[in-house]
Amino acid sequence: MKDIAREAGVSASAVSFALNNRAGVSPGTRARIERVAERLGWRPHSAARALSGESAGVLGMVLARPAGSLGVESFFLQLMSGIQRALAPRDHALLFQMVDDLDSECELYRRWWAEGRVDGVVVVDPRTEDPRPALLASLGLPAVVVGGMETGGQAPPTGPRLSNVWADDTAAMVTIVRHLYGLGHRRVAHIGGIGGFAHTERRIEALRAEAARAELADARSVTTDYTDAQGAEAARGLLAQTTPPTALICDNEVMAVAAVSVAAERGLAVPRDISIVSWEDSVLCRTLHPQLTSLSRDTEEFGRHAAEALLAVLTGGPGRRVTVPLPRLIPRESTAPPPGG
Amino acid sequence: MKDIAREAGVSASAVSFALNNRAGVSPGTRARIERVAERLGWRPHSAARALSGESAGVLGMVLARPAGSLGVESFFLQLMSGIQRALAPRDHALLFQMVDDLDSECELYRRWWAEGRVDGVVVVDPRTEDPRPALLASLGLPAVVVGGMETGGQAPPTGPRLSNVWADDTAAMVTIVRHLYGLGHRRVAHIGGIGGFAHTERRIEALRAEAARAELADARSVTTDYTDAQGAEAARGLLAQTTPPTALICDNEVMAVAAVSVAAERGLAVPRDISIVSWEDSVLCRTLHPQLTSLSRDTEEFGRHAAEALLAVLTGGPGRRVTVPLPRLIPRESTAPPPGG
């Protein structure tokens, strides 16, 4: 806008009138402004929308994950369900696209924002090295990041138009490890999610720190793509060790269920021979035999908080940080003292 | 467009040039056209997009379901995952909104289409009395209906810009009933989905017809909202009857799991005292003890087919009907001969 005004030698409000198809500028000036605008690559819709102050009534969400990993776990559906609960009364829609990688995701933010397709975006799967907050800030695209971005105790970033809704994964991991420690476990393994994702790395780091503090004999993490296939593979690898772990912490319920199957395959009884904890509660965990000890969090509520935080930014509020309640550990039948413990 | 041209006394192409910010029309004419357009309530984006022939690159999907029912079952996530698989290589996004009822859904189609927000829509949960195909046809909004709309063997509707991707629920129900009949069951109950949804009604009708044909002693259906809560309530009601059914057919895996829990609550062993079939296969069905006899269908593939059928219409192809492969019944541990059978 300012570039067009300078180039055409007119005021910014004249540019606004001309490009917004409003009266208040002479036909000659209007024509000159339009020529300059065209030369500078100005794009009608976005500008018209931005100038008119009209909102798109749409929040965007891009998911850069392996395609096969979407259909298996309940987390995203519950998150979207929560977002929809917040959007429905306001008649907003969610624009959703899956892409291959982070570069494509960033490109899509640029395009959606330039074309006025979204008012803001819900950013998921924050990484430890994440180019998105800086990009969003430079674009001025309002956003909420779901999940923390800090490592080593740093706070997740917020900004004038950037909010953050996060869960304290470190404290949650400590809760699980202490539950297992209290039962007598000293060899614990963690079947984690995707490496490089901030919450995965934070859980890995939390396990390492708590294991050192409690002087566990063994504590290790492996990363996966969150599918039951990779969860089962990880469980097989861990249980095939000469001195296998006596407890497994699985980053979602699908992998916890896969671990139960692998244990059965190897003739191990849960929880007599091996304890299993699911980092996600669902009807699955409550119905499986044995019922799974699970970390229960309200993912729909997480999604609702995220949408509310973004909508608050859109209505002119400052970026803010929302911490969702610490998930509760629900001890069920899948955790018990280790063999001989 | 024609109205603006007539009112301004110019050609339609002059209107197109003027409103699309292109050269080829004098500043005076442009100003006159803009005044008329404004008076007639012309809206910049959609018109600009429509005039330029630019596609939105977006397919829409509206879900008119109780908010709480979205997060529990895997069907929609898998469907969306399949849709995304088809859209991702073409750089299309999915615009998704939840609404309270069918009226709001219809209103949203009107608005999205008028504002050029979508190129076409994926219509889900077809009803036995469904106003949507006629509306979509009158709008000229390209669409694909996921699921059939026929009752009593009528074929689901298609049209010049309306495709249909559907599964033969009748044949699937017959397969399940014959499996149970073969085991000796003569009292069968069906815990169905939402009443009025075409596929729910079709399954109810198919059970009734097959029960009459096979002269079953009892066959009844109850409808639910697909949640584990209503599934459990339905199972409790059915099993509390003086002469309870010996087999339950549950319309999704979450309700099947709930039915297993209710059986356990009542001291009934599965499958010794009661057989249970899940109309949906998932990791849940394979991991539960006993493993659930399930109808296995590829819901991601269903979604992919739907998106492909819609994209074919968008590129000028005729509306077409796609029948997805008949789901397979996978007998596992949860079905066996009835007590004394």
XYZ file of C-alpha atoms in Angstrom:
682
model
C 0.000 0.000 0.000
C 2.684 2.472 1.033
C 4.786 1.419 -1.951
C 1.896 2.044 -4.325
C 1.157 5.428 -2.742
C 4.798 6.526 -3.019
C 5.152 5.261 -6.572
C 1.882 6.903 -7.719
C 2.621 10.065 -5.769
C -0.658 9.987 -3.836
C -1.747 9.451 -0.240
C -2.282 6.019 1.246
C -5.966 6.752 1.683
C -6.279 7.582 -2.034
C -4.789 4.164 -2.777
C -7.234 2.617 -0.370
C -10.204 4.373 -2.013
C -9.074 3.490 -5.514
C -8.261 -0.149 -4.957
C -11.252 -0.655 -2.746
C -13.593 0.556 -5.479
C -14.826 3.478 -3.410
C -15.636 7.038 -4.353
C -13.302 9.850 -3.203
C -10.604 9.773 -5.832
C -10.683 11.200 -9.358
C -10.908 8.824 -12.326
C -7.448 9.889 -13.534
C -5.819 9.253 -10.174
C -7.697 5.988 -9.846
C -6.342 4.848 -13.213
C -2.776 5.830 -12.283
C -3.032 3.993 -8.970
C -4.348 0.921 -10.705
C -1.473 0.928 -13.195
C 1.088 1.198 -10.408
C -0.684 -1.457 -8.383
C -0.672 -3.828 -11.308
C 3.013 -3.196 -12.006
C 3.900 -3.850 -8.364
C 2.119 -7.191 -8.450
C -0.766 -6.156 -6.262
C -3.401 -8.894 -6.101
C -7.028 -7.850 -6.098
C -8.743 -10.180 -3.613
C -6.393 -10.015 -0.719
C -5.928 -6.307 -1.032
C -9.641 -5.696 -1.401
C -10.287 -7.799 1.648
C -7.448 -6.297 3.646
C -8.426 -2.753 2.666
C -12.080 -3.226 3.362
C -11.238 -4.751 6.717
C -13.476 -7.657 5.790
C -12.449 -10.823 7.579
C -12.262 -14.117 5.730
C -14.137 -15.830 8.557
C -11.651 -18.641 8.199
C -8.816 -19.980 10.319
C -6.166 -22.088 8.623
C -4.384 -25.222 9.760
C -1.595 -26.932 7.854
C -0.343 -30.362 8.779
C 3.136 -31.404 7.613
C 3.104 -35.031 8.604
C 3.438 -38.348 6.823
C 0.030 -38.964 5.192
C -0.455 -42.391 6.767
C -0.013 -41.074 10.290
C -3.152 -38.934 10.296
C -5.772 -41.652 10.316
C -4.501 -43.658 13.245
C -4.564 -41.573 16.353
C -7.363 -39.656 17.924
C -5.319 -36.564 18.860
C -5.909 -34.534 15.708
C -9.559 -35.323 15.371
C -10.125 -34.289 18.976
C -8.056 -31.148 18.466
C -10.061 -30.225 15.366
C -13.278 -31.063 17.152
C -12.312 -28.628 19.910
C -11.365 -25.936 17.398
C -14.717 -26.406 15.668
C -16.549 -26.088 18.969
C -15.020 -22.646 19.379
C -15.563 -21.626 15.748
C -19.106 -22.882 15.168
C -20.930 -20.255 17.284
C -18.947 -17.563 15.432
C -19.683 -19.024 12.003
C -16.002 -19.451 11.200
C -14.631 -22.303 9.108
C -11.339 -24.139 9.249
C -9.199 -24.331 6.108
C -7.165 -27.503 6.343
C -4.378 -28.781 4.140
C -1.791 -31.534 4.432
C 1.652 -30.946 2.957
C 4.872 -32.899 2.685
C 7.221 -30.706 4.642
C 7.810 -27.524 6.592
C 8.902 -25.546 3.499
C 5.566 -26.254 1.822
C 3.793 -25.300 5.021
C 5.583 -21.925 5.124
C 4.837 -21.341 1.438
C 1.175 -22.030 2.074
C 1.040 -19.480 4.927
C 2.495 -16.870 2.584
C -0.028 -17.642 -0.118
C -3.095 -17.909 2.135
C -2.227 -14.609 3.754
C -1.456 -12.826 0.442
C -4.717 -14.056 -1.018
C -6.739 -13.124 2.052
C -7.949 -16.677 2.489
C -7.465 -16.847 6.233
C -7.617 -14.452 9.157
C -5.101 -16.439 11.153
C -3.588 -19.879 11.500
C -3.381 -22.645 14.077
C 0.208 -23.921 14.010
C 0.765 -27.479 15.182
C 3.740 -29.751 15.796
C 6.195 -27.023 16.818
C 9.822 -28.042 16.249
C 12.904 -27.424 18.320
C 14.346 -25.522 15.335
C 11.257 -23.842 13.953
C 11.224 -21.217 11.200
C 7.507 -20.549 11.542
C 7.229 -18.024 14.386
C 9.668 -15.674 12.629
C 7.859 -16.091 9.307
C 4.454 -15.466 10.858
C 5.770 -12.376 12.631
C 7.270 -11.005 9.403
C 4.023 -11.617 7.540
C 1.956 -10.156 10.347
C -0.212 -13.268 10.086
C -2.022 -13.826 13.407
C -1.343 -17.282 14.795
C -1.572 -19.570 17.752
C 1.031 -22.250 18.268
C -0.374 -25.430 19.757
C 2.255 -26.967 21.999
C 5.353 -25.435 23.447
C 8.485 -24.552 21.568
C 10.907 -24.181 24.402
C 13.817 -26.480 25.076
C 15.688 -26.558 28.324
C 12.986 -24.709 30.175
C 12.763 -21.726 27.847
C 9.302 -20.305 27.528
C 7.501 -20.771 24.202
C 7.542 -17.589 22.114
C 4.615 -15.248 21.843
C 4.426 -11.956 19.974
C 2.073 -9.123 19.164
C -0.055 -11.407 16.986
C 1.248 -14.789 18.154
C -0.321 -16.720 20.989
C 0.739 -20.018 22.421
C -1.287 -22.757 24.053
C 0.857 -25.399 25.631
C 0.976 -28.312 27.996
C 3.767 -28.950 30.461
C 5.154 -32.192 29.005
C 8.136 -32.110 31.315
C 6.011 -32.253 34.445
C 3.837 -34.955 32.856
C 6.861 -37.155 32.122
C 8.115 -36.688 35.666
C 4.729 -37.832 36.970
C 4.903 -41.020 34.904
C 8.504 -41.824 35.823
C 7.787 -41.309 39.528
C 4.760 -43.620 39.310
C 6.947 -46.326 37.761
C 9.814 -45.660 40.174
C 7.435 -45.983 43.100
C 6.410 -49.426 41.831
C 10.080 -50.451 41.769
C 11.003 -49.980 38.093
C 14.621 -49.021 37.393
C 14.775 -49.829 33.676
C 12.356 -47.706 31.708
C 12.004 -47.101 27.959
C 10.074 -44.435 26.101
C 8.530 -45.042 22.667
C 8.309 -41.446 21.509
C 6.754 -39.611 18.594
C 8.457 -37.810 15.732
C 12.028 -36.668 16.437
C 12.540 -32.919 16.113
C 9.018 -32.137 17.280
C 9.333 -29.932 20.327
C 7.074 -32.011 22.540
C 8.879 -35.229 21.606
C 12.268 -33.707 22.390
C 10.940 -32.236 25.604
C 9.677 -35.610 26.784
C 12.985 -37.268 25.864
C 14.885 -34.596 27.771
C 12.542 -34.867 30.756
C 13.003 -38.647 30.940
C 16.780 -38.246 30.770
C 16.837 -35.634 33.522
C 14.489 -37.512 35.827
C 16.373 -40.797 35.239
C 19.626 -39.094 36.239
C 18.008 -37.572 39.302
C 16.490 -40.912 40.401
C 19.602 -42.867 39.367
C 17.669 -45.292 37.161
C 19.770 -48.190 35.816
C 18.497 -47.587 32.283
C 16.254 -45.039 30.574
C 16.168 -44.631 26.834
C 13.897 -43.110 24.199
C 13.263 -44.158 20.603
C 11.362 -42.026 18.095
C 8.641 -43.207 15.691
C 6.030 -41.806 13.296
C 3.221 -42.456 15.846
C 1.776 -45.423 13.922
C 1.022 -48.812 15.459
C 3.491 -50.344 12.975
C 6.469 -48.294 14.167
C 5.266 -48.557 17.759
C 5.306 -52.359 17.490
C 8.729 -52.325 15.830
C 10.131 -50.142 18.600
C 8.629 -52.393 21.286
C 10.115 -55.479 19.614
C 13.555 -53.896 19.518
C 13.413 -52.826 23.149
C 12.096 -56.143 24.471
C 14.703 -58.115 22.479
C 17.580 -56.504 24.408
C 19.692 -58.673 26.700
C 18.484 -56.658 29.675
C 15.135 -55.339 28.494
C 13.200 -52.531 30.186
C 10.549 -53.512 32.717
C 8.303 -50.588 31.784
C 7.384 -48.883 28.506
C 6.044 -45.324 28.171
C 4.283 -44.921 24.806
C 3.618 -41.464 23.319
C 0.125 -42.313 22.129
C -2.524 -44.922 22.764
C -2.135 -46.642 19.406
C 1.500 -47.419 20.129
C 0.630 -48.506 23.684
C -1.859 -50.975 22.261
C 0.765 -52.159 19.767
C 3.196 -52.666 22.668
C 0.628 -54.824 24.494
C 0.352 -56.986 21.352
C 4.124 -57.310 21.042
C 4.376 -58.332 24.696
C 1.763 -61.056 24.126
C 3.662 -62.181 21.013
C 6.762 -62.699 23.167
C 4.849 -64.551 25.880
C 5.096 -61.647 28.323
C 2.113 -60.879 30.548
C 1.092 -57.269 31.210
C 1.662 -56.094 33.945
C 3.349 -59.146 35.516
C 6.332 -59.155 33.154
C 6.153 -55.693 31.673
C 4.363 -52.478 32.639
C 2.946 -50.206 29.930
C 1.829 -46.566 30.139
C -0.101 -44.721 27.416
C 0.485 -40.985 26.935
C -3.125 -40.391 25.874
C -6.317 -41.732 27.290
C -9.216 -42.983 25.175
C -12.024 -45.487 25.190
C -9.385 -47.899 23.883
C -7.315 -47.614 27.058
C -10.320 -48.168 29.294
C -11.611 -51.184 27.408
C -8.453 -53.083 26.631
C -7.650 -56.038 28.852
C -5.645 -55.200 30.892
C -6.918 -51.625 31.099
C -4.084 -49.233 30.333
C -2.557 -46.862 32.831
C -2.879 -43.607 30.914
C -2.097 -39.949 30.979
C -5.455 -38.259 30.576
C -5.713 -34.846 28.999
C -8.602 -33.045 27.419
C -7.480 -32.633 23.821
C -10.794 -31.140 22.681
C -10.359 -28.507 25.358
C -6.806 -27.951 24.123
C -8.220 -27.256 20.639
C -10.895 -24.975 22.038
C -8.304 -22.980 24.004
C -6.161 -22.656 20.887
C -9.022 -21.331 18.769
C -10.100 -18.917 21.516
C -6.554 -17.598 21.883
C -6.341 -16.992 18.136
C -9.761 -15.345 17.959
C -8.675 -13.052 20.826
C -5.677 -11.909 18.761
C -7.929 -11.362 15.736
C -10.150 -9.032 17.711
C -7.155 -6.916 18.640
C -5.970 -8.525 21.853
C -2.286 -9.089 22.546
C -0.577 -12.434 21.947
C -0.812 -14.461 25.113
C 0.361 -17.695 26.622
C -2.177 -20.218 27.847
C -1.072 -23.229 29.857
C -3.597 -26.045 29.768
C -4.101 -28.033 32.983
C -1.458 -30.667 33.699
C -2.678 -34.044 32.433
C -3.593 -36.554 35.135
C -2.049 -39.990 35.354
C -4.753 -42.624 35.742
C -3.249 -45.827 37.130
C -5.101 -48.862 35.776
C -4.168 -52.506 35.314
C -1.171 -52.227 32.993
C 1.335 -51.034 35.590
C 2.549 -53.068 38.585
C 5.842 -53.843 40.319
C 8.465 -55.363 37.977
C 9.270 -59.108 38.050
C 11.079 -59.801 41.319
C 10.640 -56.134 42.211
C -22.519 -9.144 -14.364
C -25.236 -8.824 -16.974
C -27.253 -6.643 -14.607
C -24.299 -4.318 -14.093
C -23.637 -4.120 -17.850
C -27.282 -3.293 -18.612
C -27.528 -0.743 -15.830
C -24.256 0.982 -16.816
C -25.064 0.748 -20.500
C -21.852 -1.070 -21.378
C -20.831 -4.525 -22.606
C -20.292 -7.444 -20.252
C -16.625 -7.551 -21.180
C -16.249 -3.881 -20.211
C -17.684 -4.783 -16.800
C -15.282 -7.673 -16.578
C -12.296 -5.455 -17.440
C -13.342 -2.742 -15.012
C -14.122 -4.926 -12.030
C -11.163 -7.170 -12.629
C -8.810 -4.140 -12.571
C -7.650 -4.680 -16.108
C -6.823 -2.219 -18.861
C -9.216 -1.903 -21.843
C -11.861 0.451 -20.453
C -11.698 4.215 -20.083
C -11.398 5.753 -16.610
C -14.840 7.348 -16.925
C -16.528 4.107 -17.901
C -14.648 2.269 -15.190
C -15.878 4.746 -12.589
C -19.483 4.425 -13.840
C -19.296 0.642 -13.757
C -17.882 0.706 -10.262
C -20.690 2.958 -9.039
C -23.332 0.657 -10.524
C -21.588 -2.420 -9.180
C -21.491 -0.932 -5.718
C -25.146 0.005 -5.855
C -26.114 -3.498 -6.974
C -24.257 -5.016 -4.064
C -21.537 -6.589 -6.124
C -18.871 -8.216 -3.958
C -15.308 -7.824 -5.130
C -13.648 -11.165 -4.325
C -16.080 -13.668 -5.604
C -16.785 -11.688 -8.722
C -13.130 -11.077 -9.392
C -12.471 -14.744 -8.945
C -15.441 -15.800 -11.027
C -14.607 -13.304 -13.764
C -10.999 -14.290 -13.948
C -11.948 -17.956 -14.081
C -9.574 -18.452 -11.182
C -10.379 -21.517 -9.119
C -10.420 -21.261 -5.350
C -8.239 -24.364 -5.079
C -10.458 -25.367 -2.190
C -13.027 -28.111 -1.627
C -15.557 -27.597 1.131
C -16.971 -30.026 3.672
C -19.701 -29.209 6.177
C -20.566 -31.507 9.030
C -23.985 -31.166 10.655
C -23.562 -33.494 13.604
C -23.669 -33.176 17.367
C -20.319 -31.614 18.329
C -19.381 -34.354 20.783
C -19.764 -37.119 18.217
C -16.834 -36.009 16.075
C -13.979 -36.821 18.389
C -14.865 -40.402 19.168
C -14.822 -42.445 16.013
C -12.126 -42.885 13.446
C -14.410 -42.718 10.380
C -14.216 -38.974 9.736
C -10.532 -38.642 10.367
C -9.851 -41.475 7.949
C -12.233 -39.985 5.403
C -10.514 -36.599 5.667
C -7.133 -38.258 5.518
C -8.161 -39.946 2.245
C -9.497 -36.666 0.856
C -6.224 -34.957 1.758
C -4.233 -37.686 0.045
C -6.061 -36.863 -3.180
C -5.825 -33.087 -2.707
C -2.225 -32.727 -1.535
C -0.529 -33.464 -4.892
C -2.856 -30.902 -6.513
C -2.197 -28.265 -3.844
C -5.871 -28.032 -2.904
C -7.095 -27.370 0.621
C -10.204 -28.509 2.453
C -12.482 -25.893 3.997
C -14.193 -27.534 6.931
C -16.987 -26.269 9.149
C -19.283 -27.840 11.731
C -22.838 -26.579 11.979
C -25.873 -27.384 14.068
C -28.297 -28.536 11.418
C -29.055 -29.120 7.779
C -30.501 -25.619 7.264
C -27.237 -24.052 8.371
C -25.378 -26.462 6.113
C -27.451 -25.403 3.094
C -26.977 -21.728 3.971
C -23.228 -22.242 4.112
C -23.175 -23.849 0.650
C -24.993 -20.809 -0.715
C -22.574 -18.413 0.894
C -19.381 -20.296 0.078
C -20.433 -20.573 -3.541
C -21.532 -16.914 -3.822
C -18.265 -15.753 -2.326
C -16.158 -18.017 -4.522
C -14.643 -19.705 -1.510
C -14.897 -23.242 -2.809
C -14.803 -24.967 -6.173
C -16.987 -27.814 -4.987
C -18.158 -29.610 -1.866
C -17.962 -33.074 -0.335
C -21.407 -33.825 1.083
C -21.543 -36.337 3.921
C -24.248 -38.057 5.953
C -26.897 -38.187 3.204
C -30.427 -38.385 4.602
C -33.421 -40.311 3.425
C -35.203 -36.959 2.948
C -32.389 -34.778 1.741
C -32.751 -31.219 0.419
C -29.104 -30.928 -0.548
C -28.894 -32.525 -4.012
C -31.642 -30.229 -5.318
C -30.020 -27.176 -3.742
C -26.602 -28.042 -5.137
C -28.096 -28.570 -8.592
C -29.915 -25.222 -8.473
C -26.726 -23.445 -7.380
C -24.644 -25.265 -9.972
C -22.220 -26.037 -7.160
C -20.184 -29.139 -8.063
C -20.437 -31.823 -5.406
C -19.814 -35.403 -4.484
C -22.131 -37.167 -2.076
C -20.342 -39.644 0.158
C -22.657 -42.547 0.890
C -25.800 -43.592 -0.853
C -29.145 -41.830 -0.746
C -31.372 -44.562 -1.980
C -33.956 -46.339 0.091
C -35.611 -49.502 -1.066
C -32.956 -50.200 -3.667
C -33.185 -46.858 -5.465
C -29.896 -45.706 -6.880
C -28.314 -42.619 -5.321
C -28.790 -39.501 -7.418
C -26.143 -38.060 -9.671
C -26.375 -35.044 -11.978
C -24.332 -32.979 -14.397
C -22.144 -31.667 -11.578
C -23.048 -34.175 -8.855
C -21.149 -37.390 -8.313
C -21.813 -40.089 -5.792
C -19.436 -42.458 -4.068
C -21.215 -45.107 -2.116
C -20.907 -48.439 -0.370
C -23.479 -51.202 -0.570
C -24.614 -51.255 3.068
C -27.463 -53.617 2.303
C -25.158 -56.350 1.048
C -22.820 -55.747 3.979
C -25.643 -56.197 6.510
C -26.752 -59.391 4.770
C -23.180 -60.716 5.075
C -23.145 -60.058 8.825
C -26.600 -61.557 9.443
C -25.731 -64.698 7.479
C -22.497 -65.102 9.454
C -24.488 -64.936 12.698
C -27.261 -67.154 11.332
C -24.689 -69.757 10.304
C -23.397 -69.832 13.895
C -26.949 -70.516 15.097
C -28.108 -67.047 16.209
C -31.849 -66.377 15.862
C -32.128 -63.278 18.076
C -30.057 -60.424 16.738
C -29.999 -56.730 17.634
C -28.454 -53.802 15.789
C -27.055 -50.753 17.597
C -27.266 -48.279 14.741
C -26.067 -44.753 14.098
C -28.096 -41.586 13.696
C -31.727 -42.112 12.619
C -32.628 -40.418 9.324
C -29.136 -40.848 7.912
C -29.502 -42.828 4.704
C -26.914 -45.447 5.582
C -28.446 -45.991 9.033
C -31.917 -46.449 7.562
C -30.558 -48.713 4.867
C -28.895 -50.969 7.410
C -32.069 -51.071 9.519
C -34.132 -51.958 6.453
C -31.607 -54.589 5.352
C -31.674 -56.243 8.780
C -35.472 -56.287 8.758
C -35.635 -57.810 5.271
C -32.974 -60.430 5.928
C -34.550 -61.324 9.301
C -37.903 -61.892 7.567
C -36.275 -63.967 4.871
C -34.353 -66.123 7.368
C -37.312 -66.219 9.791
C -35.268 -64.958 12.749
C -37.129 -65.059 16.085
C -36.130 -61.465 16.849
C -34.278 -58.691 15.025
C -34.414 -55.104 16.135
C -32.496 -51.901 15.605
C -31.951 -48.954 17.934
C -30.423 -45.661 16.849
C -27.744 -43.650 18.676
C -25.433 -40.682 18.159
C -22.433 -43.019 17.552
C -20.821 -42.279 20.926
C -19.636 -44.928 23.367
C -22.078 -43.471 25.936
C -25.173 -44.043 23.796
C -23.755 -47.339 22.530
C -23.418 -48.552 26.122
C -26.909 -47.336 26.994
C -28.367 -49.166 23.996
C -26.509 -52.358 24.886
C -27.744 -52.147 28.493
C -31.331 -51.774 27.314
C -31.095 -54.671 24.890
C -29.383 -57.055 27.316
C -31.872 -56.239 30.092
C -34.774 -57.637 28.065
C -36.522 -60.788 29.294
C -35.354 -62.613 26.187
C -32.237 -60.712 25.196
C -30.521 -61.005 21.825
C -27.630 -63.451 21.518
C -25.760 -61.250 19.064
C -25.185 -57.491 18.726
C -24.249 -55.684 15.511
C -22.723 -52.283 16.345
C -22.486 -49.523 13.730
C -19.003 -48.437 14.738
C -16.074 -49.801 16.691
C -16.489 -47.426 19.616
C -19.992 -48.720 20.300
C -18.819 -52.322 19.826
C -16.184 -51.757 22.477
C -18.799 -50.170 24.728
C -21.004 -53.246 24.222
C -18.142 -55.516 25.292
C -17.824 -53.452 28.488
C -21.550 -53.644 29.173
C -21.499 -57.420 28.689
C -18.657 -57.708 31.216
C -20.608 -55.472 33.621
C -23.510 -57.927 33.448
C -21.255 -60.968 33.935
C -21.672 -62.087 30.340
C -18.647 -63.550 28.545
C -17.971 -62.671 24.904
C -18.485 -64.760 22.798
C -19.750 -67.544 25.083
C -22.869 -65.662 26.241
C -23.120 -62.929 23.636
C -21.609 -62.399 20.187
C -20.574 -58.912 19.080
C -19.814 -57.591 15.578
C -18.243 -54.197 14.832
C -19.212 -52.345 11.634
C -15.742 -50.808 11.270
C -12.348 -52.338 11.727
C -9.473 -50.622 13.494
C -6.452 -51.336 15.597
C -8.915 -51.326 18.501
C -10.822 -54.338 17.128
C -7.649 -56.315 16.553
C -6.182 -55.624 19.979
C -9.165 -55.947 22.242
C -9.543 -59.207 24.116
C -11.501 -60.945 22.671
C -10.569 -59.621 19.246
C -13.660 -58.241 17.536
C -15.282 -59.760 14.484
C -15.388 -56.712 12.231
C -16.513 -55.425 8.916
C -13.386 -54.094 7.294
C -13.563 -51.301 4.799
C -10.961 -48.888 3.571
C -12.337 -45.536 4.689
C -9.259 -43.600 3.558
C -9.777 -45.072 0.115
C -13.433 -44.039 0.324
C -12.310 -40.461 0.955
C -9.773 -40.597 -1.851
C -12.436 -41.865 -4.277
C -14.783 -39.059 -3.203
C -12.183 -36.334 -3.759
C -11.176 -37.819 -7.117
C -14.811 -37.970 -8.252
C -15.306 -34.320 -7.316
C -12.068 -33.200 -8.967
C -13.189 -35.032 -12.131
C -16.395 -32.973 -12.162
C -14.385 -29.782 -11.616
C -12.275 -30.468 -14.682
C -15.388 -30.791 -16.791
C -16.229 -34.456 -16.494
C -19.818 -35.670 -16.053
C -21.251 -36.580 -12.652
C -20.600 -40.240 -12.050
C -21.392 -43.003 -9.607
C -18.559 -44.868 -7.942
C -19.260 -47.966 -5.892
C -16.484 -48.764 -3.455
C -15.596 -52.429 -2.920
C -17.937 -54.355 -0.608
C -16.460 -54.401 2.896
C -15.139 -57.760 4.056
C -16.321 -59.443 7.227
C -13.336 -60.579 9.286
C -14.450 -63.230 11.789
C -12.389 -62.992 14.967
C -12.969 -64.077 18.555
C -16.112 -62.115 19.423
C -18.577 -64.273 17.484
C -19.387 -67.917 18.242
C -22.489 -70.130 18.519
C -25.048 -68.799 21.016
C -25.486 -70.380 24.458
C -27.016 -73.818 23.905
C -26.836 -73.193 20.146
